[in-house]
Amino acid sequence: MDIISSIIAREQLRNQNLTAIYLKELECLPKGSIKTKCVNGNNYYYLNYRDGKKIISKYIGKDEQSLREINEKLERRKQIESIIKKLKDELIQIKKVEAKL
C-alpha cells in the first residue's frame, strides 16, 4: 500500500503543479472573441470580451498580422482551458482513489 500511496501522492502533486503552470500562462493570454466591422468597405477588427457585466470592444486594427497573432493566442487559451478542465477531472479521480485506500 505504501507504493500505491506514494504514486498517488506524486500524481496529485504533478497535477497541482501543471494546473498552476497553466493558470499562470492563462493570465497572460487574451480572452474573448474577434469581431469584424465593415465601415465604408474597410474591415476593422475588434477583440470583444466581458469585464463583469460590461462588454469591452478593443480595437485590434486592420493589420492581418495582428489579427493572426490574436487568433493564435485565443486558440492557445482554448487549449489551456481544455487542459485545465481535464486536470481538474483527473484530480477528482485521484482524490476518489486516495479516499478508498
mmCIF file of N, CA and C in Angstrom:
data_model
loop_
_atom_site.group_PDB
_atom_site.id
_atom_site.type_symbol
_atom_site.label_atom_id
_atom_site.label_comp_id
_atom_site.label_asym_id
_atom_site.label_seq_id
_atom_site.Cartn_x
_atom_site.Cartn_y
_atom_site.Cartn_z
ATOM 1 N N MET A 1 0.817 -1.207 0.000
ATOM 2 C CA MET A 1 0.000 0.000 0.000
ATOM 3 C C MET A 1 0.857 1.266 0.000
ATOM 4 N N ASP A 2 2.066 1.204 0.566
ATOM 5 C CA ASP A 2 2.923 2.380 0.597
ATOM 6 C C ASP A 2 3.321 2.810 -0.812
ATOM 7 N N ILE A 3 3.552 1.851 -1.678
ATOM 8 C CA ILE A 3 3.935 2.177 -3.050
ATOM 9 C C ILE A 3 2.780 2.879 -3.755
ATOM 10 N N ILE A 4 1.594 2.343 -3.611
ATOM 11 C CA ILE A 4 0.418 2.944 -4.252
ATOM 12 C C ILE A 4 0.158 4.335 -3.692
ATOM 13 N N SER A 5 0.281 4.479 -2.386
ATOM 14 C CA SER A 5 0.069 5.789 -1.762
ATOM 15 C C SER A 5 1.079 6.816 -2.254
ATOM 16 N N SER A 6 2.339 6.401 -2.407
ATOM 17 C CA SER A 6 3.359 7.337 -2.886
ATOM 18 C C SER A 6 3.124 7.711 -4.349
ATOM 19 N N ILE A 7 2.662 6.744 -5.144
ATOM 20 C CA ILE A 7 2.353 7.036 -6.545
ATOM 21 C C ILE A 7 1.188 8.021 -6.632
ATOM 22 N N ILE A 8 0.175 7.805 -5.825
ATOM 23 C CA ILE A 8 -0.982 8.707 -5.814
ATOM 24 C C ILE A 8 -0.562 10.108 -5.366
ATOM 25 N N ALA A 9 0.288 10.181 -4.340
ATOM 26 C CA ALA A 9 0.754 11.484 -3.850
ATOM 27 C C ALA A 9 1.565 12.210 -4.921
ATOM 28 N N ARG A 10 2.427 11.480 -5.629
ATOM 29 C CA ARG A 10 3.224 12.086 -6.701
ATOM 30 C C ARG A 10 2.332 12.576 -7.835
ATOM 31 N N GLU A 11 1.348 11.764 -8.170
ATOM 32 C CA GLU A 11 0.431 12.133 -9.252
ATOM 33 C C GLU A 11 -0.388 13.366 -8.866
ATOM 34 N N GLN A 12 -0.804 13.442 -7.625
ATOM 35 C CA GLN A 12 -1.556 14.605 -7.156
ATOM 36 C C GLN A 12 -0.680 15.857 -7.201
ATOM 37 N N LEU A 13 0.565 15.743 -6.796
ATOM 38 C CA LEU A 13 1.495 16.874 -6.829
ATOM 39 C C LEU A 13 1.764 17.309 -8.272
ATOM 40 N N ARG A 14 1.955 16.334 -9.169
ATOM 41 C CA ARG A 14 2.172 16.643 -10.583
ATOM 42 C C ARG A 14 0.972 17.393 -11.156
ATOM 43 N N ASN A 15 -0.210 16.920 -10.821
ATOM 44 C CA ASN A 15 -1.446 17.537 -11.285
ATOM 45 C C ASN A 15 -1.547 18.977 -10.798
ATOM 46 N N GLN A 16 -1.277 19.199 -9.532
ATOM 47 C CA GLN A 16 -1.371 20.547 -8.970
ATOM 48 C C GLN A 16 -0.326 21.484 -9.578
ATOM 49 N N ASN A 17 0.888 20.973 -9.814
ATOM 50 C CA ASN A 17 1.936 21.792 -10.429
ATOM 51 C C ASN A 17 1.569 22.183 -11.858
ATOM 52 N N LEU A 18 1.079 21.213 -12.636
ATOM 53 C CA LEU A 18 0.666 21.508 -14.012
ATOM 54 C C LEU A 18 -0.478 22.519 -14.045
ATOM 55 N N THR A 19 -1.436 22.356 -13.153
ATOM 56 C CA THR A 19 -2.562 23.289 -13.094
ATOM 57 C C THR A 19 -2.062 24.704 -12.797
ATOM 58 N N ALA A 20 -1.140 24.840 -11.864
ATOM 59 C CA ALA A 20 -0.594 26.162 -11.517
ATOM 60 C C ALA A 20 0.140 26.777 -12.702
ATOM 61 N N ILE A 21 0.909 25.972 -13.425
ATOM 62 C CA ILE A 21 1.646 26.464 -14.596
ATOM 63 C C ILE A 21 0.677 26.950 -15.664
ATOM 64 N N TYR A 22 -0.347 26.144 -15.937
ATOM 65 C CA TYR A 22 -1.312 26.522 -16.969
ATOM 66 C C TYR A 22 -2.133 27.750 -16.561
ATOM 67 N N LEU A 23 -2.488 27.863 -15.291
ATOM 68 C CA LEU A 23 -3.236 29.038 -14.838
ATOM 69 C C LEU A 23 -2.399 30.310 -14.979
ATOM 70 N N LYS A 24 -1.103 30.193 -14.724
ATOM 71 C CA LYS A 24 -0.207 31.341 -14.854
ATOM 72 C C LYS A 24 -0.110 31.765 -16.326
ATOM 73 N N GLU A 25 -0.014 30.780 -17.226
ATOM 74 C CA GLU A 25 0.045 31.092 -18.651
ATOM 75 C C GLU A 25 -1.273 31.709 -19.131
ATOM 76 N N LEU A 26 -2.371 31.227 -18.571
ATOM 77 C CA LEU A 26 -3.695 31.698 -18.953
ATOM 78 C C LEU A 26 -3.876 33.187 -18.637
ATOM 79 N N GLU A 27 -3.247 33.659 -17.561
ATOM 80 C CA GLU A 27 -3.343 35.063 -17.173
ATOM 81 C C GLU A 27 -2.750 36.005 -18.225
ATOM 82 N N CYS A 28 -1.779 35.497 -18.997
ATOM 83 C CA CYS A 28 -1.096 36.333 -19.991
ATOM 84 C C CYS A 28 -1.804 36.347 -21.343
ATOM 85 N N LEU A 29 -2.784 35.500 -21.521
ATOM 86 C CA LEU A 29 -3.458 35.388 -22.808
ATOM 87 C C LEU A 29 -4.758 36.190 -22.823
ATOM 88 N N PRO A 30 -5.100 36.745 -23.992
ATOM 89 C CA PRO A 30 -6.354 37.496 -24.081
ATOM 90 C C PRO A 30 -7.562 36.577 -24.019
ATOM 91 N N LYS A 31 -8.684 37.133 -23.601
ATOM 92 C CA LYS A 31 -9.926 36.371 -23.588
ATOM 93 C C LYS A 31 -10.901 37.052 -24.529
ATOM 94 N N GLY A 32 -11.917 36.325 -24.935
ATOM 95 C CA GLY A 32 -12.938 36.913 -25.786
ATOM 96 C C GLY A 32 -12.935 36.326 -27.179
ATOM 97 N N SER A 33 -13.442 37.113 -28.107
ATOM 98 C CA SER A 33 -13.504 36.681 -29.499
ATOM 99 C C SER A 33 -13.303 37.887 -30.408
ATOM 100 N N ILE A 34 -12.960 37.600 -31.651
ATOM 101 C CA ILE A 34 -12.705 38.663 -32.618
ATOM 102 C C ILE A 34 -13.962 38.914 -33.439
ATOM 103 N N LYS A 35 -14.322 40.173 -33.549
ATOM 104 C CA LYS A 35 -15.467 40.588 -34.356
ATOM 105 C C LYS A 35 -14.965 41.536 -35.443
ATOM 106 N N THR A 36 -15.575 41.435 -36.604
ATOM 107 C CA THR A 36 -15.216 42.288 -37.730
ATOM 108 C C THR A 36 -16.336 43.287 -37.983
ATOM 109 N N LYS A 37 -15.950 44.538 -38.161
ATOM 110 C CA LYS A 37 -16.919 45.574 -38.524
ATOM 111 C C LYS A 37 -16.493 46.143 -39.877
ATOM 112 N N CYS A 38 -17.432 46.224 -40.770
ATOM 113 C CA CYS A 38 -17.164 46.754 -42.100
ATOM 114 C C CYS A 38 -17.689 48.187 -42.159
ATOM 115 N N VAL A 39 -16.792 49.135 -42.357
ATOM 116 C CA VAL A 39 -17.156 50.546 -42.445
ATOM 117 C C VAL A 39 -16.605 51.084 -43.762
ATOM 118 N N ASN A 40 -17.507 51.568 -44.611
ATOM 119 C CA ASN A 40 -17.132 52.118 -45.914
ATOM 120 C C ASN A 40 -16.279 51.150 -46.738
ATOM 121 N N GLY A 41 -16.604 49.874 -46.676
ATOM 122 C CA GLY A 41 -15.889 48.871 -47.454
ATOM 123 C C GLY A 41 -14.593 48.403 -46.829
ATOM 124 N N ASN A 42 -14.209 48.935 -45.670
ATOM 125 C CA ASN A 42 -12.988 48.520 -44.982
ATOM 126 C C ASN A 42 -13.347 47.665 -43.777
ATOM 127 N N ASN A 43 -12.576 46.604 -43.566
ATOM 128 C CA ASN A 43 -12.796 45.744 -42.403
ATOM 129 C C ASN A 43 -11.924 46.204 -41.239
ATOM 130 N N TYR A 44 -12.552 46.332 -40.077
ATOM 131 C CA TYR A 44 -11.856 46.692 -38.843
ATOM 132 C C TYR A 44 -12.100 45.567 -37.847
ATOM 133 N N TYR A 45 -11.056 45.188 -37.133
ATOM 134 C CA TYR A 45 -11.143 44.041 -36.225
ATOM 135 C C TYR A 45 -11.112 44.496 -34.773
ATOM 136 N N TYR A 46 -11.987 43.876 -33.988
ATOM 137 C CA TYR A 46 -12.112 44.207 -32.568
ATOM 138 C C TYR A 46 -12.072 42.935 -31.744
ATOM 139 N N LEU A 47 -11.433 43.024 -30.590
ATOM 140 C CA LEU A 47 -11.443 41.935 -29.616
ATOM 141 C C LEU A 47 -12.549 42.246 -28.620
ATOM 142 N N ASN A 48 -13.570 41.410 -28.582
ATOM 143 C CA ASN A 48 -14.695 41.601 -27.665
ATOM 144 C C ASN A 48 -14.575 40.627 -26.505
ATOM 145 N N TYR A 49 -14.711 41.153 -25.293
ATOM 146 C CA TYR A 49 -14.683 40.314 -24.097
ATOM 147 C C TYR A 49 -15.514 40.963 -23.009
ATOM 148 N N ARG A 50 -15.844 40.174 -22.034
ATOM 149 C CA ARG A 50 -16.687 40.640 -20.939
ATOM 150 C C ARG A 50 -15.810 40.983 -19.729
ATOM 151 N N ASP A 51 -16.110 42.130 -19.118
ATOM 152 C CA ASP A 51 -15.456 42.549 -17.880
ATOM 153 C C ASP A 51 -16.566 42.819 -16.873
ATOM 154 N N GLY A 52 -16.876 41.793 -16.084
ATOM 155 C CA GLY A 52 -18.023 41.888 -15.196
ATOM 156 C C GLY A 52 -19.287 41.825 -16.030
ATOM 157 N N LYS A 53 -20.115 42.850 -15.921
ATOM 158 C CA LYS A 53 -21.340 42.905 -16.718
ATOM 159 C C LYS A 53 -21.149 43.686 -18.020
ATOM 160 N N LYS A 54 -20.010 44.368 -18.152
ATOM 161 C CA LYS A 54 -19.754 45.180 -19.336
ATOM 162 C C LYS A 54 -19.106 44.340 -20.439
ATOM 163 N N ILE A 55 -19.448 44.670 -21.669
ATOM 164 C CA ILE A 55 -18.787 44.068 -22.814
ATOM 165 C C ILE A 55 -17.816 45.097 -23.367
ATOM 166 N N ILE A 56 -16.549 44.720 -23.408
ATOM 167 C CA ILE A 56 -15.492 45.606 -23.863
ATOM 168 C C ILE A 56 -15.165 45.250 -25.313
ATOM 169 N N SER A 57 -15.017 46.260 -26.146
ATOM 170 C CA SER A 57 -14.659 46.073 -27.542
ATOM 171 C C SER A 57 -13.351 46.825 -27.774
ATOM 172 N N LYS A 58 -12.253 46.077 -27.917
ATOM 173 C CA LYS A 58 -10.924 46.671 -28.041
ATOM 174 C C LYS A 58 -10.467 46.594 -29.496
ATOM 175 N N TYR A 59 -10.096 47.732 -30.055
ATOM 176 C CA TYR A 59 -9.690 47.792 -31.449
ATOM 177 C C TYR A 59 -8.359 47.075 -31.659
ATOM 178 N N ILE A 60 -8.323 46.176 -32.625
ATOM 179 C CA ILE A 60 -7.088 45.451 -32.960
ATOM 180 C C ILE A 60 -6.376 46.155 -34.101
ATOM 181 N N GLY A 61 -7.147 46.571 -35.067
ATOM 182 C CA GLY A 61 -6.572 47.237 -36.226
ATOM 183 C C GLY A 61 -7.000 46.553 -37.505
ATOM 184 N N LYS A 62 -6.433 47.001 -38.614
ATOM 185 C CA LYS A 62 -6.740 46.398 -39.905
ATOM 186 C C LYS A 62 -5.652 45.420 -40.314
ATOM 187 N N ASP A 63 -4.565 45.407 -39.591
ATOM 188 C CA ASP A 63 -3.395 44.600 -39.919
ATOM 189 C C ASP A 63 -3.693 43.105 -39.778
ATOM 190 N N GLU A 64 -3.458 42.348 -40.835
ATOM 191 C CA GLU A 64 -3.702 40.902 -40.817
ATOM 192 C C GLU A 64 -2.741 40.185 -39.860
ATOM 193 N N GLN A 65 -1.520 40.695 -39.714
ATOM 194 C CA GLN A 65 -0.544 40.070 -38.821
ATOM 195 C C GLN A 65 -1.015 40.150 -37.369
ATOM 196 N N SER A 66 -1.513 41.301 -36.959
ATOM 197 C CA SER A 66 -2.030 41.460 -35.591
ATOM 198 C C SER A 66 -3.207 40.537 -35.358
ATOM 199 N N LEU A 67 -4.054 40.439 -36.362
ATOM 200 C CA LEU A 67 -5.224 39.571 -36.276
ATOM 201 C C LEU A 67 -4.798 38.111 -36.106
ATOM 202 N N ARG A 68 -3.800 37.686 -36.880
ATOM 203 C CA ARG A 68 -3.298 36.316 -36.785
ATOM 204 C C ARG A 68 -2.723 36.027 -35.396
ATOM 205 N N GLU A 69 -1.957 36.981 -34.864
ATOM 206 C CA GLU A 69 -1.350 36.809 -33.540
ATOM 207 C C GLU A 69 -2.418 36.666 -32.459
ATOM 208 N N ILE A 70 -3.427 37.525 -32.509
ATOM 209 C CA ILE A 70 -4.513 37.461 -31.521
ATOM 210 C C ILE A 70 -5.263 36.140 -31.658
ATOM 211 N N ASN A 71 -5.522 35.715 -32.903
ATOM 212 C CA ASN A 71 -6.207 34.440 -33.123
ATOM 213 C C ASN A 71 -5.429 33.270 -32.536
ATOM 214 N N GLU A 72 -4.106 33.270 -32.717
ATOM 215 C CA GLU A 72 -3.263 32.207 -32.170
ATOM 216 C C GLU A 72 -3.330 32.200 -30.644
ATOM 217 N N LYS A 73 -3.301 33.383 -30.046
ATOM 218 C CA LYS A 73 -3.378 33.473 -28.586
ATOM 219 C C LYS A 73 -4.737 33.005 -28.072
ATOM 220 N N LEU A 74 -5.809 33.352 -28.787
ATOM 221 C CA LEU A 74 -7.145 32.903 -28.383
ATOM 222 C C LEU A 74 -7.273 31.386 -28.498
ATOM 223 N N GLU A 75 -6.687 30.811 -29.551
ATOM 224 C CA GLU A 75 -6.698 29.348 -29.709
ATOM 225 C C GLU A 75 -5.900 28.682 -28.587
ATOM 226 N N ARG A 76 -4.757 29.262 -28.252
ATOM 227 C CA ARG A 76 -3.946 28.716 -27.152
ATOM 228 C C ARG A 76 -4.742 28.769 -25.853
ATOM 229 N N ARG A 77 -5.479 29.848 -25.630
ATOM 230 C CA ARG A 77 -6.307 29.979 -24.431
ATOM 231 C C ARG A 77 -7.339 28.858 -24.366
ATOM 232 N N LYS A 78 -7.987 28.565 -25.504
ATOM 233 C CA LYS A 78 -8.971 27.482 -25.535
ATOM 234 C C LYS A 78 -8.322 26.142 -25.207
ATOM 235 N N GLN A 79 -7.128 25.911 -25.753
ATOM 236 C CA GLN A 79 -6.411 24.664 -25.471
ATOM 237 C C GLN A 79 -6.099 24.542 -23.987
ATOM 238 N N ILE A 80 -5.601 25.617 -23.402
ATOM 239 C CA ILE A 80 -5.230 25.592 -21.987
ATOM 240 C C ILE A 80 -6.460 25.395 -21.112
ATOM 241 N N GLU A 81 -7.563 26.062 -21.446
ATOM 242 C CA GLU A 81 -8.793 25.878 -20.668
ATOM 243 C C GLU A 81 -9.259 24.430 -20.722
ATOM 244 N N SER A 82 -9.114 23.796 -21.868
ATOM 245 C CA SER A 82 -9.479 22.385 -22.016
ATOM 246 C C SER A 82 -8.556 21.500 -21.168
ATOM 247 N N ILE A 83 -7.273 21.793 -21.189
ATOM 248 C CA ILE A 83 -6.300 21.026 -20.401
ATOM 249 C C ILE A 83 -6.593 21.178 -18.917
ATOM 250 N N ILE A 84 -6.882 22.399 -18.472
ATOM 251 C CA ILE A 84 -7.170 22.640 -17.054
ATOM 252 C C ILE A 84 -8.417 21.875 -16.628
ATOM 253 N N LYS A 85 -9.425 21.833 -17.477
ATOM 254 C CA LYS A 85 -10.641 21.081 -17.161
ATOM 255 C C LYS A 85 -10.316 19.592 -16.993
ATOM 256 N N LYS A 86 -9.485 19.058 -17.887
ATOM 257 C CA LYS A 86 -9.090 17.650 -17.789
ATOM 258 C C LYS A 86 -8.280 17.396 -16.520
ATOM 259 N N LEU A 87 -7.414 18.334 -16.168
ATOM 260 C CA LEU A 87 -6.614 18.187 -14.951
ATOM 261 C C LEU A 87 -7.502 18.202 -13.711
ATOM 262 N N LYS A 88 -8.538 19.049 -13.703
ATOM 263 C CA LYS A 88 -9.459 19.091 -12.559
ATOM 264 C C LYS A 88 -10.232 17.785 -12.442
ATOM 265 N N ASP A 89 -10.666 17.241 -13.583
ATOM 266 C CA ASP A 89 -11.358 15.952 -13.570
ATOM 267 C C ASP A 89 -10.426 14.847 -13.075
ATOM 268 N N GLU A 90 -9.182 14.908 -13.510
ATOM 269 C CA GLU A 90 -8.188 13.926 -13.080
ATOM 270 C C GLU A 90 -7.945 14.018 -11.581
ATOM 271 N N LEU A 91 -7.892 15.237 -11.057
ATOM 272 C CA LEU A 91 -7.673 15.428 -9.620
ATOM 273 C C LEU A 91 -8.830 14.850 -8.813
ATOM 274 N N ILE A 92 -10.038 14.978 -9.319
ATOM 275 C CA ILE A 92 -11.197 14.383 -8.647
ATOM 276 C C ILE A 92 -11.035 12.867 -8.581
ATOM 277 N N GLN A 93 -10.591 12.276 -9.683
ATOM 278 C CA GLN A 93 -10.380 10.828 -9.705
ATOM 279 C C GLN A 93 -9.269 10.408 -8.744
ATOM 280 N N ILE A 94 -8.214 11.195 -8.688
ATOM 281 C CA ILE A 94 -7.109 10.891 -7.771
ATOM 282 C C ILE A 94 -7.603 10.913 -6.327
ATOM 283 N N LYS A 95 -8.401 11.908 -5.982
ATOM 284 C CA LYS A 95 -8.912 12.008 -4.618
ATOM 285 C C LYS A 95 -9.865 10.862 -4.292
ATOM 286 N N LYS A 96 -10.637 10.395 -5.276
ATOM 287 C CA LYS A 96 -11.509 9.246 -5.043
ATOM 288 C C LYS A 96 -10.707 7.987 -4.759
ATOM 289 N N VAL A 97 -9.663 7.794 -5.530
ATOM 290 C CA VAL A 97 -8.796 6.625 -5.307
ATOM 291 C C VAL A 97 -8.111 6.732 -3.956
ATOM 292 N N GLU A 98 -7.651 7.907 -3.611
ATOM 293 C CA GLU A 98 -6.979 8.139 -2.343
ATOM 294 C C GLU A 98 -7.932 7.857 -1.166
ATOM 295 N N ALA A 99 -9.185 8.230 -1.311
ATOM 296 C CA ALA A 99 -10.172 8.015 -0.240
ATOM 297 C C ALA A 99 -10.461 6.523 -0.041
ATOM 298 N N LYS A 100 -10.355 5.739 -1.095
ATOM 299 C CA LYS A 100 -10.623 4.307 -1.000
ATOM 300 C C LYS A 100 -9.506 3.543 -0.305
ATOM 301 N N LEU A 101 -8.318 4.145 -0.251
ATOM 302 C CA LEU A 101 -7.178 3.454 0.391
ATOM 303 C C LEU A 101 -7.242 3.518 1.863
#
